[in-house]
XYZ file of C-alpha atoms in Angstrom:
431
model
C 2.904 -26.714 -38.311
C 4.553 -24.650 -41.058
C 6.992 -21.888 -40.195
C 6.834 -18.774 -42.305
C 9.842 -17.014 -43.801
C 10.998 -13.869 -42.074
C 9.079 -10.787 -43.171
C 10.948 -7.659 -44.239
C 7.929 -5.372 -44.374
C 4.594 -5.132 -42.686
C 2.170 -5.177 -45.572
C -1.077 -5.389 -43.653
C -2.546 -4.412 -40.326
C -3.433 -1.249 -38.475
C -0.771 0.872 -40.154
C 0.679 1.251 -43.643
C 3.498 -0.880 -44.990
C 6.877 -0.122 -43.415
C 9.530 0.241 -46.137
C 12.698 -1.756 -45.590
C 15.493 0.499 -44.366
C 13.258 2.950 -42.552
C 15.259 4.222 -39.582
C 12.182 4.586 -37.389
C 11.249 0.906 -37.865
C 14.318 -1.138 -36.869
C 12.055 -3.980 -35.686
C 10.301 -4.436 -39.046
C 9.767 -8.130 -39.720
C 9.595 -9.028 -36.017
C 6.288 -10.605 -35.003
C 5.136 -10.441 -31.386
C 1.991 -12.031 -30.011
C 0.559 -10.157 -27.038
C -1.710 -11.802 -24.448
C -2.258 -8.994 -21.982
C -4.390 -6.438 -20.225
C -4.063 -3.108 -18.402
C -0.812 -1.054 -18.599
C 2.599 -2.722 -18.416
C 2.385 -5.515 -20.994
C 0.342 -3.443 -23.493
C 2.873 -0.612 -23.120
C 5.618 -3.094 -23.970
C 3.726 -4.067 -27.132
C 3.034 -0.433 -28.042
C 6.706 0.517 -27.634
C 7.772 -2.294 -29.984
C 4.961 -1.672 -32.480
C 6.068 1.956 -32.778
C 9.514 0.613 -33.723
C 8.025 -1.389 -36.582
C 7.233 -4.764 -34.991
C 4.035 -6.537 -36.030
C 2.273 -6.845 -32.667
C -0.805 -9.080 -32.718
C -2.978 -8.743 -29.636
C -5.028 -11.854 -28.832
C -8.258 -11.194 -26.941
C -11.053 -13.438 -25.658
C -14.437 -13.389 -27.339
C -15.993 -9.964 -26.740
C -12.664 -8.275 -26.059
C -10.321 -7.981 -23.087
C -11.492 -6.589 -19.739
C -9.434 -3.411 -20.076
C -11.308 -2.193 -23.176
C -13.759 -0.242 -21.013
C -11.353 1.510 -18.637
C -11.648 5.264 -18.104
C -11.177 7.832 -19.515
C -13.837 7.290 -22.172
C -14.766 9.153 -25.338
C -18.376 10.329 -25.739
C -19.069 7.128 -27.706
C -17.943 5.008 -24.747
C -14.697 3.999 -26.448
C -11.846 3.758 -23.950
C -9.205 6.424 -24.534
C -6.982 4.457 -22.157
C -7.235 1.316 -24.312
C -6.817 3.030 -27.647
C -3.808 4.927 -26.310
C -1.993 1.771 -25.210
C -2.822 -0.307 -28.281
C -2.134 1.979 -31.225
C -0.798 0.312 -34.343
C -1.388 -3.281 -33.204
C -3.479 -5.949 -34.873
C -6.231 -7.650 -32.874
C -7.772 -11.090 -33.105
C -10.634 -12.546 -31.073
C -10.327 -16.167 -29.965
C -12.080 -18.415 -27.453
C -9.091 -19.131 -25.238
C -11.120 -21.573 -23.152
C -11.427 -24.015 -26.039
C -8.691 -26.447 -27.086
C -9.127 -25.419 -30.712
C -8.776 -21.760 -29.848
C -5.614 -22.372 -27.845
C -4.219 -24.450 -30.725
C -4.734 -21.492 -33.065
C -2.899 -19.174 -30.698
C -0.117 -21.740 -30.246
C 0.403 -21.831 -34.009
C 0.381 -18.054 -34.152
C 2.979 -17.730 -31.382
C 5.309 -20.492 -32.544
C 5.194 -19.564 -36.241
C 6.542 -16.475 -37.969
C 9.906 -17.765 -39.127
C 13.180 -16.564 -37.603
C 11.631 -13.303 -36.344
C 8.515 -14.911 -34.883
C 8.202 -17.153 -31.842
C 7.894 -14.220 -29.436
C 5.125 -13.688 -26.906
C 4.564 -11.067 -24.211
C 1.940 -11.663 -21.556
C 0.845 -10.814 -18.024
C -1.104 -14.043 -17.534
C -0.205 -17.722 -17.652
C -3.115 -19.223 -19.558
C -3.830 -22.978 -19.601
C -2.049 -24.589 -22.533
C -0.176 -21.362 -23.358
C 2.459 -21.334 -20.615
C 6.166 -21.263 -21.424
C 6.729 -25.034 -21.256
C 3.599 -25.713 -23.347
C 4.755 -23.395 -26.126
C 8.419 -24.327 -25.906
C 7.485 -27.921 -26.740
C 6.392 -26.614 -30.162
C 9.290 -24.187 -30.642
C 12.458 -24.618 -28.563
C 13.802 -21.175 -29.479
C 10.703 -19.465 -28.087
C 11.140 -16.037 -26.475
C 8.505 -15.853 -23.735
C 8.263 -12.566 -21.827
C 5.949 -12.433 -18.842
C 4.961 -9.823 -16.270
C 4.159 -11.088 -12.787
C 3.102 -9.323 -9.607
C 5.918 -10.581 -7.365
C 9.028 -12.672 -7.913
C 7.436 -15.670 -6.189
C 4.293 -15.592 -8.332
C 1.966 -13.840 -5.909
C -0.313 -11.176 -7.339
C 0.196 -7.424 -7.193
C -0.790 -4.306 -9.115
C 0.826 -0.877 -9.303
C -1.329 0.573 -6.540
C -0.566 -2.226 -4.071
C 3.128 -2.294 -4.957
C 3.409 1.456 -4.455
C 1.975 1.176 -0.955
C 4.918 -1.012 0.105
C 7.729 1.064 -1.385
C 7.638 3.928 1.114
C 6.905 6.481 -1.607
C 3.362 7.369 -0.435
C 4.766 8.113 3.040
C 6.862 10.989 1.639
C 4.365 12.232 -0.962
C 2.082 15.212 -0.349
C 2.132 18.509 1.563
C 4.233 18.804 4.682
C 2.264 18.114 7.841
C -0.407 15.969 6.179
C -0.951 12.718 8.056
C -1.235 9.400 6.287
C 0.065 8.121 2.945
C -0.619 9.965 -0.316
C -0.666 7.876 -3.490
C 0.769 9.214 -6.731
C -1.801 9.265 -9.539
C 0.737 8.139 -12.148
C 1.078 4.313 -12.349
C 4.841 4.722 -12.397
C 5.716 1.080 -11.684
C 3.459 -0.105 -14.519
C 5.153 2.296 -16.918
C 8.644 1.289 -15.810
C 7.732 -2.406 -15.932
C 6.393 -2.057 -19.479
C 9.701 -0.599 -20.621
C 11.649 -3.290 -18.734
C 9.554 -5.910 -20.531
C 10.489 -4.375 -23.874
C 14.193 -4.286 -22.948
C 14.064 -7.899 -21.755
C 12.320 -9.010 -24.929
C 14.883 -7.317 -27.171
C 17.770 -8.715 -25.110
C 16.353 -12.241 -25.360
C 15.748 -11.866 -29.090
C 19.335 -10.696 -29.588
C 20.578 -13.672 -27.566
C 18.533 -15.924 -29.852
C 19.995 -14.313 -32.960
C 23.513 -14.925 -31.619
C 23.051 -18.432 -30.188
C 19.805 -19.870 -31.549
C 18.552 -20.299 -27.988
C 15.205 -19.063 -26.721
C 14.422 -18.269 -23.121
C 11.804 -17.184 -20.628
C 12.055 -13.589 -19.371
C 10.128 -12.649 -16.227
C 9.632 -9.144 -14.862
C 7.925 -8.796 -11.484
C 6.155 -5.499 -10.870
C 7.221 -5.493 -7.223
C 10.837 -6.106 -8.289
C 10.737 -3.049 -10.552
C 9.568 -0.851 -7.670
C 11.982 -2.325 -5.125
C 14.910 -2.092 -7.542
C 14.095 1.556 -8.242
C 13.921 2.483 -4.565
C 17.285 0.761 -4.052
C 18.889 2.287 -7.164
C 17.950 5.834 -6.157
C 19.582 5.337 -2.751
C 16.391 5.641 -0.716
C 16.647 2.122 0.698
C 20.331 2.439 1.586
C 19.734 5.821 3.235
C 17.130 4.311 5.553
C 19.201 1.190 6.216
C 22.329 3.173 7.091
C 20.574 5.506 9.488
C 20.022 8.560 7.318
C 17.637 11.286 8.370
C 14.065 9.958 8.007
C 12.317 11.357 4.952
C 9.085 13.250 5.479
C 6.488 14.890 3.269
C 7.864 18.106 1.853
C 5.246 19.380 -0.564
C 6.713 20.417 -3.912
C 10.272 20.857 -2.672
C 12.909 18.825 -4.518
C 14.734 16.632 -2.012
C 18.408 17.376 -1.516
C 18.610 20.470 -3.709
C 16.550 23.600 -4.249
C 13.305 23.423 -6.158
C 9.730 24.438 -5.441
C 6.655 26.094 -6.942
C 5.905 29.824 -6.703
C 2.626 31.701 -7.220
C 2.758 34.520 -9.778
C 1.090 37.927 -9.873
C -1.549 36.759 -12.357
C -2.676 33.666 -10.459
C -0.474 30.997 -12.049
C 2.169 28.804 -10.452
C 5.642 28.059 -11.796
C 8.072 25.347 -10.783
C 11.704 26.402 -10.372
C 14.616 23.972 -9.962
C 18.137 25.140 -9.066
C 20.467 22.186 -9.583
C 23.901 23.722 -10.051
C 26.084 26.536 -8.759
C 25.675 28.237 -12.151
C 21.895 28.107 -11.771
C 22.177 29.696 -8.338
C 24.444 32.508 -9.477
C 22.212 33.293 -12.465
C 19.126 33.312 -10.238
C 20.777 35.850 -7.918
C 21.736 37.988 -10.914
C 18.170 37.875 -12.214
C 16.443 38.682 -8.923
C 19.015 41.202 -7.631
C 19.130 39.342 -4.330
C 22.855 38.625 -4.284
C 23.659 40.882 -1.319
C 20.676 39.679 0.681
C 21.640 36.053 0.242
C 25.285 36.772 0.989
C 24.214 38.216 4.337
C 22.061 35.163 5.040
C 24.960 32.835 4.184
C 27.240 34.687 6.597
C 24.647 34.559 9.350
C 23.985 30.849 8.864
C 27.504 29.769 7.997
C 26.140 28.350 4.754
C 27.210 28.262 1.116
C 24.211 28.307 -1.207
C 26.277 27.219 -4.189
C 26.110 23.790 -2.503
C 22.954 21.738 -3.048
C 22.796 20.423 0.485
C 22.946 23.899 1.992
C 20.215 25.156 -0.322
C 17.973 22.302 0.739
C 18.771 22.615 4.438
C 17.907 26.337 4.413
C 15.085 26.209 1.859
C 12.660 28.047 4.131
C 14.743 31.213 4.273
C 15.459 31.000 0.536
C 11.712 30.691 -0.054
C 11.024 33.809 1.986
C 13.432 35.924 -0.057
C 12.365 34.609 -3.470
C 8.577 34.579 -3.012
C 8.103 38.385 -3.333
C 10.021 38.468 -6.626
C 7.723 35.857 -8.201
C 4.556 37.282 -6.612
C 5.228 40.717 -8.141
C 5.416 39.490 -11.761
C 3.072 37.825 -14.253
C 3.900 34.369 -15.568
C 4.885 35.549 -19.062
C 7.514 37.914 -17.693
C 8.857 35.290 -15.292
C 9.165 32.700 -18.058
C 10.918 35.117 -20.372
C 13.434 36.086 -17.697
C 14.115 32.511 -16.564
C 14.415 31.261 -20.152
C 16.886 33.995 -21.058
C 19.223 32.622 -18.366
C 18.509 28.949 -19.124
C 17.106 28.389 -15.637
C 15.036 25.248 -15.139
C 11.344 26.064 -14.842
C 7.875 25.203 -16.089
C 4.374 26.557 -15.493
C 1.783 24.269 -13.953
C -0.992 23.242 -16.325
C -4.081 21.078 -16.115
C -4.772 18.452 -18.767
C -7.440 20.791 -20.117
C -4.983 23.670 -20.402
C -2.435 21.418 -22.067
C -4.951 20.296 -24.696
C -6.581 23.710 -25.199
C -4.620 24.568 -28.358
C -3.964 21.313 -30.256
C -2.484 23.080 -33.272
C 0.110 24.861 -31.131
C 0.960 21.661 -29.296
C 1.392 19.754 -32.559
C 3.598 22.489 -33.965
C 5.672 22.656 -30.788
C 6.488 18.961 -30.444
C 6.697 16.268 -33.151
C 6.114 13.487 -30.599
C 2.404 14.282 -31.003
C 0.269 13.597 -34.040
C -3.379 14.147 -34.942
C -4.909 10.685 -35.134
C -8.409 9.811 -36.354
C -9.349 6.894 -34.135
C -12.631 5.054 -34.871
C -14.979 5.622 -31.953
C -13.013 8.664 -30.828
C -12.429 10.943 -33.816
C -9.428 13.200 -34.468
C -7.371 13.712 -31.316
C -3.819 14.191 -30.080
C -1.926 10.908 -29.923
C 1.679 10.002 -29.283
C 4.233 8.982 -31.829
C 7.308 7.125 -30.570
C 9.482 9.157 -28.178
C 12.470 7.336 -29.712
C 14.090 9.280 -32.545
C 16.070 6.956 -34.828
C 18.345 8.824 -37.231
C 15.940 11.732 -37.107
C 12.815 9.596 -37.650
C 10.005 8.582 -35.310
C 7.563 5.707 -35.432
C 4.191 7.180 -36.338
C 0.832 6.891 -34.603
C -1.719 4.464 -36.064
C -5.240 3.675 -34.820
C -5.838 0.993 -32.229
C -7.836 -1.981 -33.512
C -11.445 -2.750 -32.746
C -12.305 -6.097 -31.142
C -11.262 -8.866 -33.517
C -10.627 -6.430 -36.363
C -7.812 -8.504 -37.850
C -9.058 -12.011 -37.033
C -9.707 -13.004 -40.665
C -6.571 -11.247 -41.885
C -4.294 -12.953 -39.376
C -5.816 -16.406 -39.731
C -5.686 -16.363 -43.529
C -2.528 -14.394 -44.251
C -0.396 -15.366 -41.257
C -1.598 -18.879 -40.441
C -2.629 -19.803 -43.975
C -6.156 -20.885 -43.058
C -8.716 -20.823 -45.849
C -11.695 -18.455 -45.691
C -13.915 -21.540 -45.428
C -11.948 -22.817 -42.438
C -12.187 -19.426 -40.744
C -15.944 -19.355 -41.379
C -16.256 -22.807 -39.809
C -14.282 -21.682 -36.746
C -16.547 -18.674 -36.420
C -19.642 -20.873 -36.684
C -18.332 -22.990 -33.789
C -17.518 -19.898 -31.709
C -13.771 -20.526 -31.721
C -13.135 -17.052 -33.150
C -15.249 -13.920 -33.002
C -17.288 -12.330 -35.722
C -15.531 -10.193 -38.302
C -15.706 -6.558 -37.185
C -14.818 -3.671 -39.492
C -12.320 -1.069 -38.367
C -15.072 1.489 -37.715
C -17.022 -0.782 -35.396
C -16.548 -0.191 -31.683
C -18.134 -2.348 -28.976
């Protein structure tokens, strides 16, 4: 097996070449092979691709199982899949065959000093850490598992065990309420990226590779512990209960407006509280309430403990005004607030959204068409990684096998004839 020299630019693939020295692409030259599905591991790959890494996603013949997940475009193309796989390259290999696994082994263990990196959420036969490490001792192998002991789990099952659904939802509603955001998947994907970069830095300093494992259940349990929720329950704190849209331990809730909207208000500091009283003209009324209750509403705990009476005094002020006036007044005093919007309302004026926030770009995705897509949220010296289309099934199979692995076109054609790799699909083809 021949190792390639380190690359300084990405000359081919889903996006344009990345010039050396570009601040938004600090990972240029790094090659990562991704064997994954669903959210966490693909999000890890996306995060690194948007920082300039060459992320090559390996899929089985016909594409990975997550290519059809909702939401879908009118063509049937998965908006979920294209969102999580922007800017990657994709190859299609029969992972059940020895020859197919040998190809992937060469791809993972090649790439020169900046190659030899794989991220996965599955331990495939012949492609486990020890199998690959035998070919490249300095391998960086990053794997997502369900639980620390190897048992399976997904975001929705992990969430059920954390206690979060028990305190989510309107007050008085019986039974758990799941959050629609796969928060543990998102957090795990970012932990995978951090672990990968830490292991790669260790390799640069010492020459040693390593296996990095992130368990989805560990991410959730660590978060619950870090935020103090676990310790509070263990040490006999007041049991948490559902509290609607109130912010626990401080003052924050949603208010209906005169024109039928709702706005979320959060009062975190004593300055926020004083400015809110100045705005609403309720200073004397609240002073009387504080005297009667023996409370001090400049303190977070007191605001939370007496939130019901605060609600009663503030609700008429919000109910008497339209949203535009409320936002103008709150913004003038730098008070924390936001109107509630649906996805449809958020996307109703793409031009305004693009102009308002450079994290979004208009991307023409094959099978989808022009739509709002995310650039990297990371701003590096004023620059962001751009949005590039997600690949179709096997779009870069020939490119990767010939340019990266050095296989001849005739060899690739022979592999295709045997079914080891998939047929060559153009970028505009969607399955």
